[in-house]
GROMACS .gro file of N, CA and C in nm:
model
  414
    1UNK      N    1   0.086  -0.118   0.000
    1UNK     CA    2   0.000   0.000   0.000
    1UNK      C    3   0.090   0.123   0.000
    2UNK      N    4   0.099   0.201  -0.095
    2UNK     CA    5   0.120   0.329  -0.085
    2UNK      C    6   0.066   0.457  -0.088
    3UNK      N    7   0.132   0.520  -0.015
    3UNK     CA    8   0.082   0.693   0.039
    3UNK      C    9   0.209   0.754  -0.006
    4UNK      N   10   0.027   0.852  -0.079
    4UNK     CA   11   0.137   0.933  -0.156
    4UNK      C   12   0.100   1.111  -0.074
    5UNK      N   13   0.193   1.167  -0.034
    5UNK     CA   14   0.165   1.329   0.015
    5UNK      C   15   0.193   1.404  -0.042
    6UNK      N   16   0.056   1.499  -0.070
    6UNK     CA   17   0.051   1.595  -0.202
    6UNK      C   18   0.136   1.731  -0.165
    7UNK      N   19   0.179   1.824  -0.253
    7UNK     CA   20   0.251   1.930  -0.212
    7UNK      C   21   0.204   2.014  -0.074
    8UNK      N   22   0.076   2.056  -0.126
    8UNK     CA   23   0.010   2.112  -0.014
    8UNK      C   24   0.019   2.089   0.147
    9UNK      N   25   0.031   1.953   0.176
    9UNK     CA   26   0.014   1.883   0.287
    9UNK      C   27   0.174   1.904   0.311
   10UNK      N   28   0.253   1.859   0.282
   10UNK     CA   29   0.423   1.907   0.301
   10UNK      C   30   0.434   2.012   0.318
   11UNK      N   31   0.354   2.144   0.261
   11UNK     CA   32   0.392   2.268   0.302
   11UNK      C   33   0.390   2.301   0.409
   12UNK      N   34   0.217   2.266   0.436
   12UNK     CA   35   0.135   2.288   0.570
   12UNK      C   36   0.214   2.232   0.688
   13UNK      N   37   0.289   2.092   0.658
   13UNK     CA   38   0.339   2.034   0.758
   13UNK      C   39   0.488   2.129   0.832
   14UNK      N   40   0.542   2.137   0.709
   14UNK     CA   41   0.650   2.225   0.722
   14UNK      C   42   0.643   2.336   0.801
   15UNK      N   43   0.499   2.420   0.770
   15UNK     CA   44   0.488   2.574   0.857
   15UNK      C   45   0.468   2.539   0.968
   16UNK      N   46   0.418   2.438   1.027
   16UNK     CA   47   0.369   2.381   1.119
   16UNK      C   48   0.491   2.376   1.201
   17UNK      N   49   0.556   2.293   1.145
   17UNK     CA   50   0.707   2.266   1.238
   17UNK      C   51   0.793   2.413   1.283
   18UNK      N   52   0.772   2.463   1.187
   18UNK     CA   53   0.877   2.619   1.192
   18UNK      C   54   0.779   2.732   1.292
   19UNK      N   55   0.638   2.690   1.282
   19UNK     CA   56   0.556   2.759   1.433
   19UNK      C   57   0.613   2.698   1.557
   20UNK      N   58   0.604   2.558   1.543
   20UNK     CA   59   0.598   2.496   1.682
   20UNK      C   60   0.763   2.557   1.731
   21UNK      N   61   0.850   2.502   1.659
   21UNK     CA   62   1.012   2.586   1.667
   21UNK      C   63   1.004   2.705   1.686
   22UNK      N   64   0.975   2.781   1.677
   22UNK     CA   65   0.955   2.902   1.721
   22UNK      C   66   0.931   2.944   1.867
   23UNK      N   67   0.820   2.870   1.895
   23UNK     CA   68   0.753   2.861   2.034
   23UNK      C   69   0.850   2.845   2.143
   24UNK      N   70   0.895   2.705   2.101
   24UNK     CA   71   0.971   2.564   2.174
   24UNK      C   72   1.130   2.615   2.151
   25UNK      N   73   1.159   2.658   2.084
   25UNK     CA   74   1.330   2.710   2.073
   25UNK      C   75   1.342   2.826   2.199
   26UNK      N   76   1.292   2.935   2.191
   26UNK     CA   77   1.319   3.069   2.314
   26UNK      C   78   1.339   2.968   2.404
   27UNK      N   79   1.257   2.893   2.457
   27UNK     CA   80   1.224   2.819   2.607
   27UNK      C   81   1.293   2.716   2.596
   28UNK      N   82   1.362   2.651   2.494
   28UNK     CA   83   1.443   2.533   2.504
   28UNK      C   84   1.606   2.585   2.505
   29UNK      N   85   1.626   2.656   2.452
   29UNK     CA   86   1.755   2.742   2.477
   29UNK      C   87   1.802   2.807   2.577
   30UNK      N   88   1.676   2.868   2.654
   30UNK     CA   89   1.680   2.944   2.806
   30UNK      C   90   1.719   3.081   2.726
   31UNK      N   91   1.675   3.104   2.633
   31UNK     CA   92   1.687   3.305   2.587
   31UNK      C   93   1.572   3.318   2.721
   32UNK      N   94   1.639   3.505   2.762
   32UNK     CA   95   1.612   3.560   2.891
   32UNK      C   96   1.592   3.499   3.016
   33UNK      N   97   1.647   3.371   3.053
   33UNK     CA   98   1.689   3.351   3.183
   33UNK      C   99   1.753   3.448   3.274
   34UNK      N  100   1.848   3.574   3.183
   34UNK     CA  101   1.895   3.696   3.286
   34UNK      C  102   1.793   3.779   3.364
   35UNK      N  103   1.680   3.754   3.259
   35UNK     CA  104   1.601   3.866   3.309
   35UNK      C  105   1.463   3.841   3.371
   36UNK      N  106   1.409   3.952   3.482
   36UNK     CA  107   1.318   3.888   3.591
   36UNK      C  108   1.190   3.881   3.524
   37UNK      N  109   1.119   3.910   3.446
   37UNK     CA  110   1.019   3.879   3.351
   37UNK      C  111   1.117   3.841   3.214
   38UNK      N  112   1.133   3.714   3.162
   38UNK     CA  113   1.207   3.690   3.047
   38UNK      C  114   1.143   3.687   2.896
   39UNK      N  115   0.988   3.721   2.882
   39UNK     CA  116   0.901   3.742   2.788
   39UNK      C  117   0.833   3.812   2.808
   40UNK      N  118   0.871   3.896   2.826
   40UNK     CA  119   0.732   4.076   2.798
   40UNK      C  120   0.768   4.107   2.665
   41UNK      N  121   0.623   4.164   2.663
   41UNK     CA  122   0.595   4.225   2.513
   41UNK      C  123   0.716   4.340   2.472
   42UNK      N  124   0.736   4.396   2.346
   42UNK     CA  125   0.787   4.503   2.296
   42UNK      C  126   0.762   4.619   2.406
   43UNK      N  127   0.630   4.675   2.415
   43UNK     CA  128   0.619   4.780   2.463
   43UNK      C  129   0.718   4.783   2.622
   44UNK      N  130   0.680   4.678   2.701
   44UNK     CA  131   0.770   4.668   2.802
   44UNK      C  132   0.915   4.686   2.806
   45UNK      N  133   0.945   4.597   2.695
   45UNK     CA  134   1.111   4.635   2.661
   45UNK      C  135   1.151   4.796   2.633
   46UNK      N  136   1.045   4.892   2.570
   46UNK     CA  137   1.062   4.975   2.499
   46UNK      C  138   1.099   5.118   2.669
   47UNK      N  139   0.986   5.096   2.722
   47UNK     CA  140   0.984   5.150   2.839
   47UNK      C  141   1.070   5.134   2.942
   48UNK      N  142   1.120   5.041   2.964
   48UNK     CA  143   1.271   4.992   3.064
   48UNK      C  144   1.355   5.111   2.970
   49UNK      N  145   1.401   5.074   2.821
   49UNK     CA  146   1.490   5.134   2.776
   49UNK      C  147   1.473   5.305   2.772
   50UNK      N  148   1.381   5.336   2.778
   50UNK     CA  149   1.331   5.436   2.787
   50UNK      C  150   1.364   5.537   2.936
   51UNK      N  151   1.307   5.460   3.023
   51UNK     CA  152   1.330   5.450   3.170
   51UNK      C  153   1.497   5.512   3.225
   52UNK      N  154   1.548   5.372   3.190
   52UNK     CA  155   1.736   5.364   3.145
   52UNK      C  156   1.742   5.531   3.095
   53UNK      N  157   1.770   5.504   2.963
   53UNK     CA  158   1.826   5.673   2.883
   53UNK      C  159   1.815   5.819   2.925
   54UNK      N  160   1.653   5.812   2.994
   54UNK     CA  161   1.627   5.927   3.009
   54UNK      C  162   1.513   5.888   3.160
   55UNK      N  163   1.555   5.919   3.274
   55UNK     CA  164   1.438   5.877   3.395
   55UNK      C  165   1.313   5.983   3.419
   56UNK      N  166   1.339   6.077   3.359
   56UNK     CA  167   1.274   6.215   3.382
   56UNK      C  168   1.190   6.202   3.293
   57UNK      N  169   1.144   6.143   3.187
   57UNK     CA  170   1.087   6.122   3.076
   57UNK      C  171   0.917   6.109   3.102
   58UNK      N  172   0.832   6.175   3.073
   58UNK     CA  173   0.659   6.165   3.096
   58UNK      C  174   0.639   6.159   2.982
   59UNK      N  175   0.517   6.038   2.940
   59UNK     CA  176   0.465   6.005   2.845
   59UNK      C  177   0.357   6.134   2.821
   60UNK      N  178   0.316   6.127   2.665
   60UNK     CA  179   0.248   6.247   2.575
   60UNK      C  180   0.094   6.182   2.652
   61UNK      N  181   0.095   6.059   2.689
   61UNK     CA  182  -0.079   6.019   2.715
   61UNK      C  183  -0.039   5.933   2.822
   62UNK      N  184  -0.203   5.943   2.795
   62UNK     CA  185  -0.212   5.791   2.921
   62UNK      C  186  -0.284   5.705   2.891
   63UNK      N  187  -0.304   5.571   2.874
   63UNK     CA  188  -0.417   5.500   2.814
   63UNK      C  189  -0.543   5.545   2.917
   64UNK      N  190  -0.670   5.487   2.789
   64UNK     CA  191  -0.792   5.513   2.805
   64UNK      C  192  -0.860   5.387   2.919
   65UNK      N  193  -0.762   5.285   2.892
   65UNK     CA  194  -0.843   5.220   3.000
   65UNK      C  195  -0.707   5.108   3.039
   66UNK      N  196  -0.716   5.108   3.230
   66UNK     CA  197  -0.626   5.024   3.226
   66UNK      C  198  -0.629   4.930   3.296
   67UNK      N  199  -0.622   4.778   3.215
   67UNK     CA  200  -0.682   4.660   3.320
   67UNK      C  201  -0.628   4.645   3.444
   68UNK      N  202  -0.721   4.602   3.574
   68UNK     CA  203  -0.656   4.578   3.715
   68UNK      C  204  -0.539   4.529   3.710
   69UNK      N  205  -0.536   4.381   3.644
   69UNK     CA  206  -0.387   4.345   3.657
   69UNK      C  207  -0.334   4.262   3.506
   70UNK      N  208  -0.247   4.213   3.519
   70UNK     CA  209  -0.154   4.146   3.367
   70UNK      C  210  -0.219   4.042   3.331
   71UNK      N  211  -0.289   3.937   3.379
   71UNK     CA  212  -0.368   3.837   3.353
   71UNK      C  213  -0.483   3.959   3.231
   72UNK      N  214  -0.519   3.982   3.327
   72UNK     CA  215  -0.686   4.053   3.270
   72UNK      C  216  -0.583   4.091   3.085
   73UNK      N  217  -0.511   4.158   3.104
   73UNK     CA  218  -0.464   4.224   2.961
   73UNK      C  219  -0.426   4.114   2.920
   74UNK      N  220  -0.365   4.036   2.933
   74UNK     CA  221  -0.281   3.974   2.850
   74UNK      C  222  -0.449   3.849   2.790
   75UNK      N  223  -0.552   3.838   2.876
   75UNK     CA  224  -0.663   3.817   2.819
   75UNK      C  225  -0.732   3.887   2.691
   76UNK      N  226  -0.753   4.023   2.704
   76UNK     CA  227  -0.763   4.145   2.660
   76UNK      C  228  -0.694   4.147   2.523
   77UNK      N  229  -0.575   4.068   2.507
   77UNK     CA  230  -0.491   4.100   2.408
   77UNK      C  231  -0.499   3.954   2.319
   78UNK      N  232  -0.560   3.814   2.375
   78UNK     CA  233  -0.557   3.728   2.338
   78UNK      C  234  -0.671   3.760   2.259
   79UNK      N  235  -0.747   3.779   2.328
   79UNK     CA  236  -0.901   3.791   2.259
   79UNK      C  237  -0.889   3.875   2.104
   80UNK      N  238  -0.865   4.024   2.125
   80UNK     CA  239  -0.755   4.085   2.030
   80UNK      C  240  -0.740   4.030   1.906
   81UNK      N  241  -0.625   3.922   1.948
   81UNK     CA  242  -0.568   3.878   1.828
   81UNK      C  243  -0.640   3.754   1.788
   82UNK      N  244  -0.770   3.692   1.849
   82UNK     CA  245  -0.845   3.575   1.819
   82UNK      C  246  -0.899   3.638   1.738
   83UNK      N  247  -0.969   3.762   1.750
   83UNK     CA  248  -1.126   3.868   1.671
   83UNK      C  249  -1.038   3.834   1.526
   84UNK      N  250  -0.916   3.907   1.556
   84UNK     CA  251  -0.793   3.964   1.416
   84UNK      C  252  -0.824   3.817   1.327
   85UNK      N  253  -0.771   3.728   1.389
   85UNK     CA  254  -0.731   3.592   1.375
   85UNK      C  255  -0.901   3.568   1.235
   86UNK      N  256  -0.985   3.570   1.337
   86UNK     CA  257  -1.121   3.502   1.270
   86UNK      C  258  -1.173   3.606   1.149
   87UNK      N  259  -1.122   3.731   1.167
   87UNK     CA  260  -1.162   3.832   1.020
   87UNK      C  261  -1.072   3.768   0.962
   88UNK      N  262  -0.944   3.770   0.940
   88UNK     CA  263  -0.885   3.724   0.823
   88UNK      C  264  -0.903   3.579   0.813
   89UNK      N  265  -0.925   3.489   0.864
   89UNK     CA  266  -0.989   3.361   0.835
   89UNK      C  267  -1.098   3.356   0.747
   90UNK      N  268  -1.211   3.489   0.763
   90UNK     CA  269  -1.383   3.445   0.732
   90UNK      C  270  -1.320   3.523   0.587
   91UNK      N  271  -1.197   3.643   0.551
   91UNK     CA  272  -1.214   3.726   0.431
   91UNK      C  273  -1.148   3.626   0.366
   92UNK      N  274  -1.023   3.519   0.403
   92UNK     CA  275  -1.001   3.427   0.297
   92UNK      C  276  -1.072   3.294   0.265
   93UNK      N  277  -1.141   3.252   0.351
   93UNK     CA  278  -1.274   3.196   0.316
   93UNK      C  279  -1.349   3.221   0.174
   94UNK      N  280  -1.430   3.399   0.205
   94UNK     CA  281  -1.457   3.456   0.120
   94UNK      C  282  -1.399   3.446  -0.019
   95UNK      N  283  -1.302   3.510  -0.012
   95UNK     CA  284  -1.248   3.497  -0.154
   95UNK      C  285  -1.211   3.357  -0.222
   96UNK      N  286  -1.186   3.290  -0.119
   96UNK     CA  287  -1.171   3.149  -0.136
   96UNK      C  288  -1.290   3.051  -0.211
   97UNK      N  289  -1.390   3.127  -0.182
   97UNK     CA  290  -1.498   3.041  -0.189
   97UNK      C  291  -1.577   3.049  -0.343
   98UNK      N  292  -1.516   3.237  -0.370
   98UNK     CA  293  -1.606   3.283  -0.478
   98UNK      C  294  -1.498   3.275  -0.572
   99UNK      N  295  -1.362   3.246  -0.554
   99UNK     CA  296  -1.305   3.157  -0.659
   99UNK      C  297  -1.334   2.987  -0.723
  100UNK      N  298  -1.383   2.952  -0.593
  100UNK     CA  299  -1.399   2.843  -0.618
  100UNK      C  300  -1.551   2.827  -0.703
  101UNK      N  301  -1.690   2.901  -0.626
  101UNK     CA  302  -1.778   2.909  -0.717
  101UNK      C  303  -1.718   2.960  -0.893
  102UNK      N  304  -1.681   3.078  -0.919
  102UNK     CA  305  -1.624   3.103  -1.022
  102UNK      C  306  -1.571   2.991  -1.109
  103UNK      N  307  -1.484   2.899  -1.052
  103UNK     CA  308  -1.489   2.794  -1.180
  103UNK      C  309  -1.532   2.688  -1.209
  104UNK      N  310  -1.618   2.677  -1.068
  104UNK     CA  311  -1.760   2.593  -1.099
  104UNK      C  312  -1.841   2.673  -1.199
  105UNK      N  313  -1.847   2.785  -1.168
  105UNK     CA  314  -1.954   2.809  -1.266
  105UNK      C  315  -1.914   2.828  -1.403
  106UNK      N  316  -1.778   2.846  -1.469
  106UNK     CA  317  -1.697   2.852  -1.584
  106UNK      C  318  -1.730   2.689  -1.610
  107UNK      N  319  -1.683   2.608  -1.550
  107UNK     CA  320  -1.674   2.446  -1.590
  107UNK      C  321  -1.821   2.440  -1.622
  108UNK      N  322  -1.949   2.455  -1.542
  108UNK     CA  323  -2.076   2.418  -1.557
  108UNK      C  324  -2.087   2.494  -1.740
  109UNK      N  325  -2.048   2.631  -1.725
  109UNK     CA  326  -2.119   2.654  -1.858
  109UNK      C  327  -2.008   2.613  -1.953
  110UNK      N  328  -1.896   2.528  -1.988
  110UNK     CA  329  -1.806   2.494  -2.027
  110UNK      C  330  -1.901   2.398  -2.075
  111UNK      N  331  -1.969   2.303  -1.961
  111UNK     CA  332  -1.997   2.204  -2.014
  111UNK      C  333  -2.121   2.189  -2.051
  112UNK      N  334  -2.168   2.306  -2.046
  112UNK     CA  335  -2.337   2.269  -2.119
  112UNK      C  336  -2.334   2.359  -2.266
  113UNK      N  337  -2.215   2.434  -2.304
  113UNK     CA  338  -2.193   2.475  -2.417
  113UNK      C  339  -2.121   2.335  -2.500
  114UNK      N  340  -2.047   2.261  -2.426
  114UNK     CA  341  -2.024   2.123  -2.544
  114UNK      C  342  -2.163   2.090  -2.535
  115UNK      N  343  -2.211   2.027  -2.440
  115UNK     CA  344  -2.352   1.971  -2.480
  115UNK      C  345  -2.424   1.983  -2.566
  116UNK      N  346  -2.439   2.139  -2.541
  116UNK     CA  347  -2.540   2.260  -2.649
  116UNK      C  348  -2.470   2.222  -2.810
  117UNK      N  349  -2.355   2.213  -2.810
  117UNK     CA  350  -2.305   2.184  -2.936
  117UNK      C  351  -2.291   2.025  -3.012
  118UNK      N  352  -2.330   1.928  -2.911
  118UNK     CA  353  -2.290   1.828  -2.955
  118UNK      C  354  -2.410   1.754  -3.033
  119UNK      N  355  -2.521   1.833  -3.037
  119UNK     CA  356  -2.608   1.784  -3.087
  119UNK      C  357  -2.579   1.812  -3.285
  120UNK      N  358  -2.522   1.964  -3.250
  120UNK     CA  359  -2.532   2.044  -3.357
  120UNK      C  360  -2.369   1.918  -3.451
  121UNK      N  361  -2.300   1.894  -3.370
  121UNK     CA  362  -2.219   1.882  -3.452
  121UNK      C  363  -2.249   1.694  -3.515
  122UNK      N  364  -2.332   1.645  -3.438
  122UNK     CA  365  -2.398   1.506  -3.494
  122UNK      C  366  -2.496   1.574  -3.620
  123UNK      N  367  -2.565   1.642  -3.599
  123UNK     CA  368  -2.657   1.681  -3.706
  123UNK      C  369  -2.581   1.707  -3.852
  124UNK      N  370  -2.457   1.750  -3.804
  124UNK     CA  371  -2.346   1.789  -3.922
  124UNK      C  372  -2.308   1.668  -3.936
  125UNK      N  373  -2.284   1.582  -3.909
  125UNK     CA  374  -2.192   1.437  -3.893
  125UNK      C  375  -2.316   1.360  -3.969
  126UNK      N  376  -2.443   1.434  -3.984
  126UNK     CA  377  -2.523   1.301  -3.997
  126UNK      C  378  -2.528   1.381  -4.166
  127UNK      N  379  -2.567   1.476  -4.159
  127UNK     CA  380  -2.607   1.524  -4.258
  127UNK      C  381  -2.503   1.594  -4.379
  128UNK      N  382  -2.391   1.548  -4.313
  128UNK     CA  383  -2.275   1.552  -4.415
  128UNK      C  384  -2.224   1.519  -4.521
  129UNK      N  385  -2.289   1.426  -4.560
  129UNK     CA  386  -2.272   1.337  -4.701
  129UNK      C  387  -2.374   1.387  -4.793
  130UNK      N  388  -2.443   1.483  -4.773
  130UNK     CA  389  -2.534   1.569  -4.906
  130UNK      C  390  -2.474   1.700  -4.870
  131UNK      N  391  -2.362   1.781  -4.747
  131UNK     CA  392  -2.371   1.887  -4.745
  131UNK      C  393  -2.177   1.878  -4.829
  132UNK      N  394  -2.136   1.759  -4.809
  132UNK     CA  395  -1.992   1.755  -4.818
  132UNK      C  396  -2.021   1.674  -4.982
  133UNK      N  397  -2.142   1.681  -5.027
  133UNK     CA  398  -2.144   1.617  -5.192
  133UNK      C  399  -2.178   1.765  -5.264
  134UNK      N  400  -2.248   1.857  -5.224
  134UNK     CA  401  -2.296   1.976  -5.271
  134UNK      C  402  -2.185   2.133  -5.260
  135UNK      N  403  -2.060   2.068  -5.159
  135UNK     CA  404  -1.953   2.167  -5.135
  135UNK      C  405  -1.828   2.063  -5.265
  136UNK      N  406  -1.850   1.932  -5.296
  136UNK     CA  407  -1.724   1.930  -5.420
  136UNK      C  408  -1.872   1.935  -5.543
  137UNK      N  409  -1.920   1.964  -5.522
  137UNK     CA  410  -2.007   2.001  -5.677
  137UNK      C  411  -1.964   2.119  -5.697
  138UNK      N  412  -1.977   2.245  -5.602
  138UNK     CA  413  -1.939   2.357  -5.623
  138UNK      C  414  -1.809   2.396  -5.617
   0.00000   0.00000   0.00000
């Protein structure tokens, strides 16, 4: 018995591996073991450095709303990127889908124009031997 795996499925498998590596490498290597939170976001990093350079430094704003504690946001931010996550899921769906109708509906009338024709071209096939005796007369 053989299995055969189509391109597609190798790709998929592939991105798959290079997500999970991604994940699993920081934490299997020990990147930021120096430091006392070793995965905060950008903005955190940005503000330490910030902090560092210049201590006197007051931000232009203040956020509009700010969750009790880091759980709650980092909820806040999952959710976020789930909403993000499911629009671009449902818009390539979309387009996905009305490509796919599209050459269903090209193939359907593909194939009811042979149909439509195949009558016409038996009628020629039948009636060819008085139309192909009257074209070497002339």
């Amino acid at each position: 018995m053989s299995f055969t795996v189509s391109r597609n499925t190798k790709i998929n498998a592939l991105l798959l591996l290079v997500v999970a590596a991604l994940a699993v490498l920081p934490l299997a290597l020990g990147l930021g073991d120096h430091k006392e939170e070793p995965f905060t976001g950008a903005d955190a990093e940005a503000e330490t450095a910030i902090t560092e350079l210049q201590p006197d430094y007051e931000p232009w704003f203040s956020p509009l709303y700010e969750p009790p504690s880091g759980e709650i946001e980092s909820a806040l931010f999952a959710l976020q990127a789930a909403l993000g996550a499911g629009v671009l899921a449902y818009y390539f769906g979309v387009r996905r889908g009305r490509r796919q109708g599209e050459a269903r509906a090209l193939a359907k009338a593909s194939e009811t124009a042979v149909v439509a024709e195949t009558p016409v071209v038996a009628e020629t096939a039948a009636g060819s031997g008085s139309a192909a005796a009257g074209d070497k007369d002339a």
